[in-house]
Short mmCIF file of N, CA and C in Angstrom, two decimals:
data_model
loop_
_atom_site.label_atom_id
_atom_site.label_comp_id
_atom_site.label_asym_id
_atom_site.label_seq_id
_atom_site.Cartn_x
_atom_site.Cartn_y
_atom_site.Cartn_z
N MET A 1 6.17 6.23 38.45
CA MET A 1 5.15 6.77 37.56
C MET A 1 5.74 7.97 36.82
N SER A 2 5.67 7.94 35.49
CA SER A 2 6.31 8.97 34.69
C SER A 2 5.43 10.18 34.44
N GLY A 3 4.13 10.07 34.61
CA GLY A 3 3.24 11.17 34.31
C GLY A 3 2.96 11.31 32.83
N LYS A 4 3.56 10.48 32.01
CA LYS A 4 3.34 10.51 30.57
C LYS A 4 2.05 9.77 30.23
N ILE A 5 1.44 10.18 29.13
CA ILE A 5 0.27 9.46 28.61
C ILE A 5 0.77 8.11 28.08
N LYS A 6 0.08 7.05 28.49
CA LYS A 6 0.45 5.70 28.06
C LYS A 6 -0.38 5.32 26.84
N VAL A 7 0.33 5.06 25.75
CA VAL A 7 -0.31 4.76 24.47
C VAL A 7 -0.02 3.32 24.07
N LEU A 8 -1.06 2.55 23.85
CA LEU A 8 -0.94 1.18 23.35
C LEU A 8 -1.41 1.18 21.91
N ALA A 9 -0.53 0.82 20.99
CA ALA A 9 -0.86 0.75 19.57
C ALA A 9 -1.00 -0.70 19.15
N ILE A 10 -2.11 -1.02 18.52
CA ILE A 10 -2.33 -2.36 17.99
C ILE A 10 -1.83 -2.34 16.55
N THR A 11 -0.78 -3.11 16.27
CA THR A 11 -0.13 -3.10 14.97
C THR A 11 0.02 -4.52 14.43
N GLU A 12 0.51 -4.62 13.21
CA GLU A 12 0.92 -5.93 12.69
C GLU A 12 2.27 -6.28 13.31
N ALA A 13 3.19 -5.37 13.24
CA ALA A 13 4.53 -5.39 13.84
C ALA A 13 5.32 -4.33 13.10
N THR A 14 5.89 -3.40 13.81
CA THR A 14 6.52 -2.24 13.16
C THR A 14 7.78 -2.57 12.39
N TYR A 15 8.34 -3.75 12.52
CA TYR A 15 9.53 -4.10 11.74
C TYR A 15 9.18 -4.79 10.42
N LEU A 16 7.90 -5.08 10.19
CA LEU A 16 7.49 -5.69 8.92
C LEU A 16 7.51 -4.66 7.80
N HIS A 17 7.29 -5.10 6.59
CA HIS A 17 7.34 -4.20 5.44
C HIS A 17 5.97 -4.01 4.79
N SER A 18 4.90 -4.39 5.48
CA SER A 18 3.56 -4.17 4.94
C SER A 18 3.21 -2.68 5.07
N GLY A 19 2.18 -2.26 4.37
CA GLY A 19 1.77 -0.85 4.42
C GLY A 19 1.46 -0.38 5.83
N TYR A 20 0.63 -1.12 6.54
CA TYR A 20 0.27 -0.72 7.91
C TYR A 20 1.49 -0.72 8.83
N ALA A 21 2.35 -1.71 8.68
CA ALA A 21 3.54 -1.78 9.53
C ALA A 21 4.45 -0.58 9.32
N VAL A 22 4.63 -0.18 8.08
CA VAL A 22 5.47 0.98 7.78
C VAL A 22 4.85 2.25 8.37
N TYR A 23 3.53 2.42 8.19
CA TYR A 23 2.84 3.58 8.79
C TYR A 23 3.06 3.61 10.30
N TRP A 24 2.81 2.46 10.94
CA TRP A 24 2.93 2.41 12.41
C TRP A 24 4.36 2.65 12.86
N ASN A 25 5.31 2.17 12.11
CA ASN A 25 6.70 2.41 12.46
C ASN A 25 6.98 3.91 12.51
N HIS A 26 6.53 4.63 11.50
CA HIS A 26 6.74 6.09 11.46
C HIS A 26 5.99 6.80 12.60
N ILE A 27 4.75 6.43 12.80
CA ILE A 27 3.94 7.07 13.84
C ILE A 27 4.52 6.82 15.23
N LEU A 28 4.81 5.57 15.53
CA LEU A 28 5.31 5.25 16.87
C LEU A 28 6.70 5.82 17.11
N ARG A 29 7.54 5.85 16.11
CA ARG A 29 8.86 6.48 16.27
C ARG A 29 8.72 7.96 16.62
N GLN A 30 7.81 8.65 15.94
CA GLN A 30 7.60 10.07 16.23
C GLN A 30 7.09 10.26 17.66
N LEU A 31 6.12 9.46 18.05
CA LEU A 31 5.58 9.56 19.42
C LEU A 31 6.67 9.23 20.45
N TYR A 32 7.42 8.17 20.19
CA TYR A 32 8.48 7.74 21.11
C TYR A 32 9.57 8.80 21.24
N GLN A 33 10.01 9.33 20.11
CA GLN A 33 11.10 10.30 20.11
C GLN A 33 10.69 11.65 20.70
N SER A 34 9.40 11.92 20.76
CA SER A 34 8.95 13.18 21.36
C SER A 34 9.21 13.20 22.87
N GLY A 35 9.29 12.01 23.46
CA GLY A 35 9.51 11.91 24.90
C GLY A 35 8.27 12.21 25.73
N LYS A 36 7.15 12.44 25.08
CA LYS A 36 5.92 12.81 25.79
C LYS A 36 5.06 11.62 26.18
N TYR A 37 5.36 10.46 25.64
CA TYR A 37 4.47 9.31 25.81
C TYR A 37 5.23 8.07 26.22
N ASP A 38 4.56 7.22 26.99
CA ASP A 38 5.03 5.85 27.21
C ASP A 38 4.35 5.03 26.13
N ILE A 39 5.12 4.37 25.31
CA ILE A 39 4.60 3.65 24.15
C ILE A 39 4.70 2.15 24.39
N ALA A 40 3.65 1.45 23.99
CA ALA A 40 3.68 -0.01 23.92
C ALA A 40 3.02 -0.41 22.62
N GLU A 41 3.55 -1.43 22.04
CA GLU A 41 3.02 -1.95 20.78
C GLU A 41 2.49 -3.35 21.03
N PHE A 42 1.28 -3.60 20.57
CA PHE A 42 0.71 -4.94 20.58
C PHE A 42 0.83 -5.45 19.15
N ALA A 43 1.88 -6.22 18.90
CA ALA A 43 2.21 -6.70 17.56
C ALA A 43 1.48 -8.01 17.29
N THR A 44 0.42 -7.92 16.52
CA THR A 44 -0.45 -9.08 16.35
C THR A 44 0.12 -10.16 15.44
N PHE A 45 1.08 -9.85 14.59
CA PHE A 45 1.65 -10.86 13.70
C PHE A 45 3.01 -11.34 14.20
N VAL A 46 3.16 -11.41 15.52
CA VAL A 46 4.47 -11.73 16.10
C VAL A 46 4.34 -12.81 17.17
N ASP A 47 5.32 -13.70 17.18
CA ASP A 47 5.43 -14.66 18.27
C ASP A 47 6.59 -14.22 19.17
N PRO A 48 6.61 -14.67 20.41
CA PRO A 48 7.60 -14.18 21.37
C PRO A 48 9.03 -14.64 21.11
N ILE A 49 9.26 -15.55 20.20
CA ILE A 49 10.60 -16.07 19.94
C ILE A 49 11.26 -15.30 18.81
N ASN A 50 10.65 -14.26 18.32
CA ASN A 50 11.16 -13.50 17.19
C ASN A 50 12.28 -12.57 17.64
N ASN A 51 13.47 -12.73 17.07
CA ASN A 51 14.61 -11.91 17.50
C ASN A 51 14.49 -10.46 17.04
N LYS A 52 13.60 -10.14 16.14
CA LYS A 52 13.41 -8.76 15.70
C LYS A 52 12.73 -7.91 16.78
N LEU A 53 12.15 -8.53 17.77
CA LEU A 53 11.54 -7.79 18.88
C LEU A 53 12.57 -6.92 19.58
N GLU A 54 13.82 -7.37 19.57
CA GLU A 54 14.89 -6.62 20.23
C GLU A 54 15.21 -5.30 19.52
N THR A 55 14.77 -5.16 18.27
CA THR A 55 15.04 -3.93 17.52
C THR A 55 14.02 -2.83 17.82
N ILE A 56 12.95 -3.17 18.51
CA ILE A 56 11.88 -2.21 18.81
C ILE A 56 12.25 -1.49 20.11
N PRO A 57 12.37 -0.15 20.08
CA PRO A 57 12.85 0.58 21.27
C PRO A 57 11.81 0.77 22.37
N TRP A 58 10.54 0.56 22.08
CA TRP A 58 9.49 0.69 23.10
C TRP A 58 9.04 -0.70 23.51
N LYS A 59 8.21 -0.76 24.50
CA LYS A 59 7.69 -2.05 24.97
C LYS A 59 6.87 -2.68 23.86
N CYS A 60 7.08 -3.97 23.64
CA CYS A 60 6.34 -4.67 22.59
C CYS A 60 5.78 -5.97 23.14
N TYR A 61 4.49 -6.14 22.95
CA TYR A 61 3.81 -7.36 23.37
C TYR A 61 3.52 -8.20 22.13
N PRO A 62 4.06 -9.41 22.04
CA PRO A 62 3.71 -10.29 20.92
C PRO A 62 2.31 -10.88 21.13
N ASN A 63 1.67 -11.20 20.04
CA ASN A 63 0.31 -11.72 20.10
C ASN A 63 0.23 -13.14 20.66
N ILE A 64 1.25 -13.93 20.42
CA ILE A 64 1.23 -15.30 20.91
C ILE A 64 1.95 -15.34 22.24
N PRO A 65 1.29 -15.83 23.28
CA PRO A 65 1.92 -15.87 24.61
C PRO A 65 3.20 -16.70 24.62
N PRO A 66 4.21 -16.30 25.38
CA PRO A 66 5.49 -17.00 25.39
C PRO A 66 5.43 -18.40 25.99
N ASP A 67 4.46 -18.65 26.84
CA ASP A 67 4.41 -19.93 27.53
C ASP A 67 3.31 -20.85 26.99
N MET A 68 2.89 -20.62 25.75
CA MET A 68 1.80 -21.40 25.18
C MET A 68 2.28 -22.80 24.81
N ASP A 69 1.61 -23.81 25.37
CA ASP A 69 1.94 -25.19 25.02
C ASP A 69 1.13 -25.60 23.78
N VAL A 70 1.38 -26.79 23.29
CA VAL A 70 0.76 -27.26 22.05
C VAL A 70 -0.76 -27.32 22.17
N ASP A 71 -1.28 -27.82 23.28
CA ASP A 71 -2.73 -27.93 23.45
C ASP A 71 -3.39 -26.55 23.51
N THR A 72 -2.77 -25.62 24.21
CA THR A 72 -3.31 -24.26 24.28
C THR A 72 -3.25 -23.60 22.91
N PHE A 73 -2.17 -23.83 22.17
CA PHE A 73 -2.06 -23.26 20.83
C PHE A 73 -3.15 -23.81 19.91
N ARG A 74 -3.45 -25.09 20.02
CA ARG A 74 -4.53 -25.66 19.22
C ARG A 74 -5.86 -24.98 19.55
N GLU A 75 -6.10 -24.76 20.82
CA GLU A 75 -7.32 -24.06 21.26
C GLU A 75 -7.31 -22.62 20.75
N TRP A 76 -6.19 -21.94 20.88
CA TRP A 76 -6.02 -20.57 20.41
C TRP A 76 -6.32 -20.48 18.92
N SER A 77 -5.86 -21.46 18.16
CA SER A 77 -5.99 -21.47 16.71
C SER A 77 -7.43 -21.65 16.23
N LYS A 78 -8.31 -22.14 17.08
CA LYS A 78 -9.70 -22.38 16.68
C LYS A 78 -10.49 -21.09 16.47
N ASN A 79 -10.08 -19.99 17.07
CA ASN A 79 -10.80 -18.72 16.94
C ASN A 79 -10.00 -17.78 16.05
N PRO A 80 -10.47 -17.49 14.84
CA PRO A 80 -9.72 -16.62 13.92
C PRO A 80 -9.46 -15.22 14.48
N MET A 81 -10.28 -14.74 15.39
CA MET A 81 -10.08 -13.42 15.98
C MET A 81 -8.81 -13.36 16.83
N ASN A 82 -8.32 -14.49 17.26
CA ASN A 82 -7.08 -14.52 18.04
C ASN A 82 -5.88 -14.08 17.19
N ASN A 83 -5.96 -14.28 15.87
CA ASN A 83 -4.90 -13.79 14.99
C ASN A 83 -4.76 -12.28 15.06
N PHE A 84 -5.85 -11.60 15.37
CA PHE A 84 -5.85 -10.14 15.43
C PHE A 84 -5.67 -9.62 16.86
N GLY A 85 -5.54 -10.53 17.84
CA GLY A 85 -5.22 -10.11 19.19
C GLY A 85 -6.25 -10.34 20.26
N GLN A 86 -7.37 -10.93 19.93
CA GLN A 86 -8.44 -11.09 20.92
C GLN A 86 -7.98 -11.87 22.15
N PHE A 87 -7.22 -12.91 21.97
CA PHE A 87 -6.80 -13.79 23.07
C PHE A 87 -5.96 -13.05 24.11
N MET A 88 -5.09 -12.15 23.64
CA MET A 88 -4.11 -11.51 24.53
C MET A 88 -4.47 -10.10 24.99
N PHE A 89 -5.42 -9.44 24.34
CA PHE A 89 -5.64 -8.02 24.58
C PHE A 89 -5.90 -7.69 26.05
N ASN A 90 -6.81 -8.37 26.69
CA ASN A 90 -7.14 -8.01 28.08
C ASN A 90 -5.95 -8.17 29.02
N GLU A 91 -5.16 -9.20 28.80
CA GLU A 91 -3.96 -9.40 29.62
C GLU A 91 -2.97 -8.25 29.42
N ILE A 92 -2.81 -7.82 28.18
CA ILE A 92 -1.90 -6.72 27.86
C ILE A 92 -2.44 -5.41 28.43
N ALA A 93 -3.74 -5.17 28.27
CA ALA A 93 -4.35 -3.94 28.81
C ALA A 93 -4.19 -3.90 30.33
N LEU A 94 -4.33 -5.01 30.98
CA LEU A 94 -4.17 -5.07 32.43
C LEU A 94 -2.72 -4.83 32.83
N ASP A 95 -1.78 -5.36 32.07
CA ASP A 95 -0.37 -5.18 32.38
C ASP A 95 0.11 -3.75 32.11
N PHE A 96 -0.19 -3.21 30.92
CA PHE A 96 0.31 -1.90 30.54
C PHE A 96 -0.55 -0.75 31.06
N GLN A 97 -1.83 -0.99 31.25
CA GLN A 97 -2.79 0.01 31.73
C GLN A 97 -2.73 1.29 30.90
N PRO A 98 -3.06 1.18 29.60
CA PRO A 98 -2.96 2.34 28.71
C PRO A 98 -4.00 3.41 29.03
N ASP A 99 -3.63 4.65 28.73
CA ASP A 99 -4.60 5.75 28.76
C ASP A 99 -5.34 5.81 27.44
N VAL A 100 -4.62 5.42 26.38
CA VAL A 100 -5.14 5.49 25.02
C VAL A 100 -4.76 4.21 24.28
N VAL A 101 -5.71 3.66 23.52
CA VAL A 101 -5.44 2.54 22.63
C VAL A 101 -5.71 3.04 21.22
N ILE A 102 -4.74 2.84 20.31
CA ILE A 102 -4.91 3.29 18.94
C ILE A 102 -4.74 2.11 17.99
N HIS A 103 -5.44 2.21 16.88
CA HIS A 103 -5.42 1.15 15.87
C HIS A 103 -5.86 1.77 14.56
N ALA A 104 -5.31 1.31 13.47
CA ALA A 104 -5.78 1.70 12.14
C ALA A 104 -5.95 0.42 11.33
N GLY A 105 -7.14 0.20 10.88
CA GLY A 105 -7.43 -1.00 10.11
C GLY A 105 -8.92 -1.25 10.13
N ASP A 106 -9.30 -2.41 9.71
CA ASP A 106 -10.71 -2.76 9.68
C ASP A 106 -11.26 -2.86 11.10
N TRP A 107 -12.41 -2.25 11.35
CA TRP A 107 -12.98 -2.18 12.71
C TRP A 107 -13.23 -3.57 13.29
N TRP A 108 -13.63 -4.50 12.45
CA TRP A 108 -13.98 -5.82 12.95
C TRP A 108 -12.76 -6.59 13.47
N MET A 109 -11.57 -6.21 13.02
CA MET A 109 -10.36 -6.90 13.47
C MET A 109 -10.09 -6.63 14.95
N GLN A 110 -10.49 -5.48 15.44
CA GLN A 110 -10.24 -5.13 16.83
C GLN A 110 -11.51 -4.83 17.59
N LYS A 111 -12.62 -5.44 17.21
CA LYS A 111 -13.87 -5.19 17.93
C LYS A 111 -13.75 -5.64 19.40
N TYR A 112 -12.84 -6.52 19.67
CA TYR A 112 -12.62 -6.98 21.04
C TYR A 112 -12.16 -5.84 21.95
N VAL A 113 -11.59 -4.78 21.39
CA VAL A 113 -11.16 -3.64 22.21
C VAL A 113 -12.37 -3.00 22.87
N ASN A 114 -13.43 -2.77 22.09
CA ASN A 114 -14.64 -2.18 22.65
C ASN A 114 -15.36 -3.13 23.60
N GLU A 115 -15.16 -4.41 23.45
CA GLU A 115 -15.82 -5.41 24.29
C GLU A 115 -15.01 -5.74 25.55
N SER A 116 -13.85 -5.16 25.69
CA SER A 116 -12.98 -5.45 26.84
C SER A 116 -13.61 -4.97 28.15
N PRO A 117 -13.47 -5.75 29.21
CA PRO A 117 -13.96 -5.29 30.51
C PRO A 117 -13.18 -4.08 31.03
N TYR A 118 -12.02 -3.79 30.42
CA TYR A 118 -11.19 -2.64 30.83
C TYR A 118 -11.44 -1.41 29.96
N ARG A 119 -12.41 -1.50 29.06
CA ARG A 119 -12.67 -0.42 28.10
C ARG A 119 -12.92 0.92 28.77
N LYS A 120 -13.55 0.93 29.91
CA LYS A 120 -13.86 2.21 30.58
C LYS A 120 -12.61 2.90 31.13
N HIS A 121 -11.47 2.23 31.09
CA HIS A 121 -10.23 2.78 31.65
C HIS A 121 -9.31 3.40 30.60
N PHE A 122 -9.69 3.36 29.32
CA PHE A 122 -8.84 3.97 28.28
C PHE A 122 -9.70 4.56 27.18
N LYS A 123 -9.12 5.54 26.48
CA LYS A 123 -9.74 6.12 25.28
C LYS A 123 -9.36 5.24 24.10
N TYR A 124 -10.28 5.10 23.16
CA TYR A 124 -10.01 4.28 21.97
C TYR A 124 -10.30 5.11 20.75
#
């Protein structure tokens, strides 16, 4: 246990070139380089086979599970909120156990954060 505040950031993916991705890249790099925080990124526009994940210096959770078979992917694809992370969030929150979850974007994209059964265990 490091004693550091554990921060989970919900992003598009910090290696992308979109506006939000660039913002998050700068923010998370500053937090990471300060040495004060344990950082994890929940990259919602990423699959686990992406080789750019290796360029991210903090823990990164891709939105699409690594062991998803074709039938599960079809089921996953039926709910548009899964594109924004609904399917994976609780599993990630349970694994990383963040003190703080941060996100910048439309509130409805991450409404599942407030609906999480683990919500009482982190600040949002």
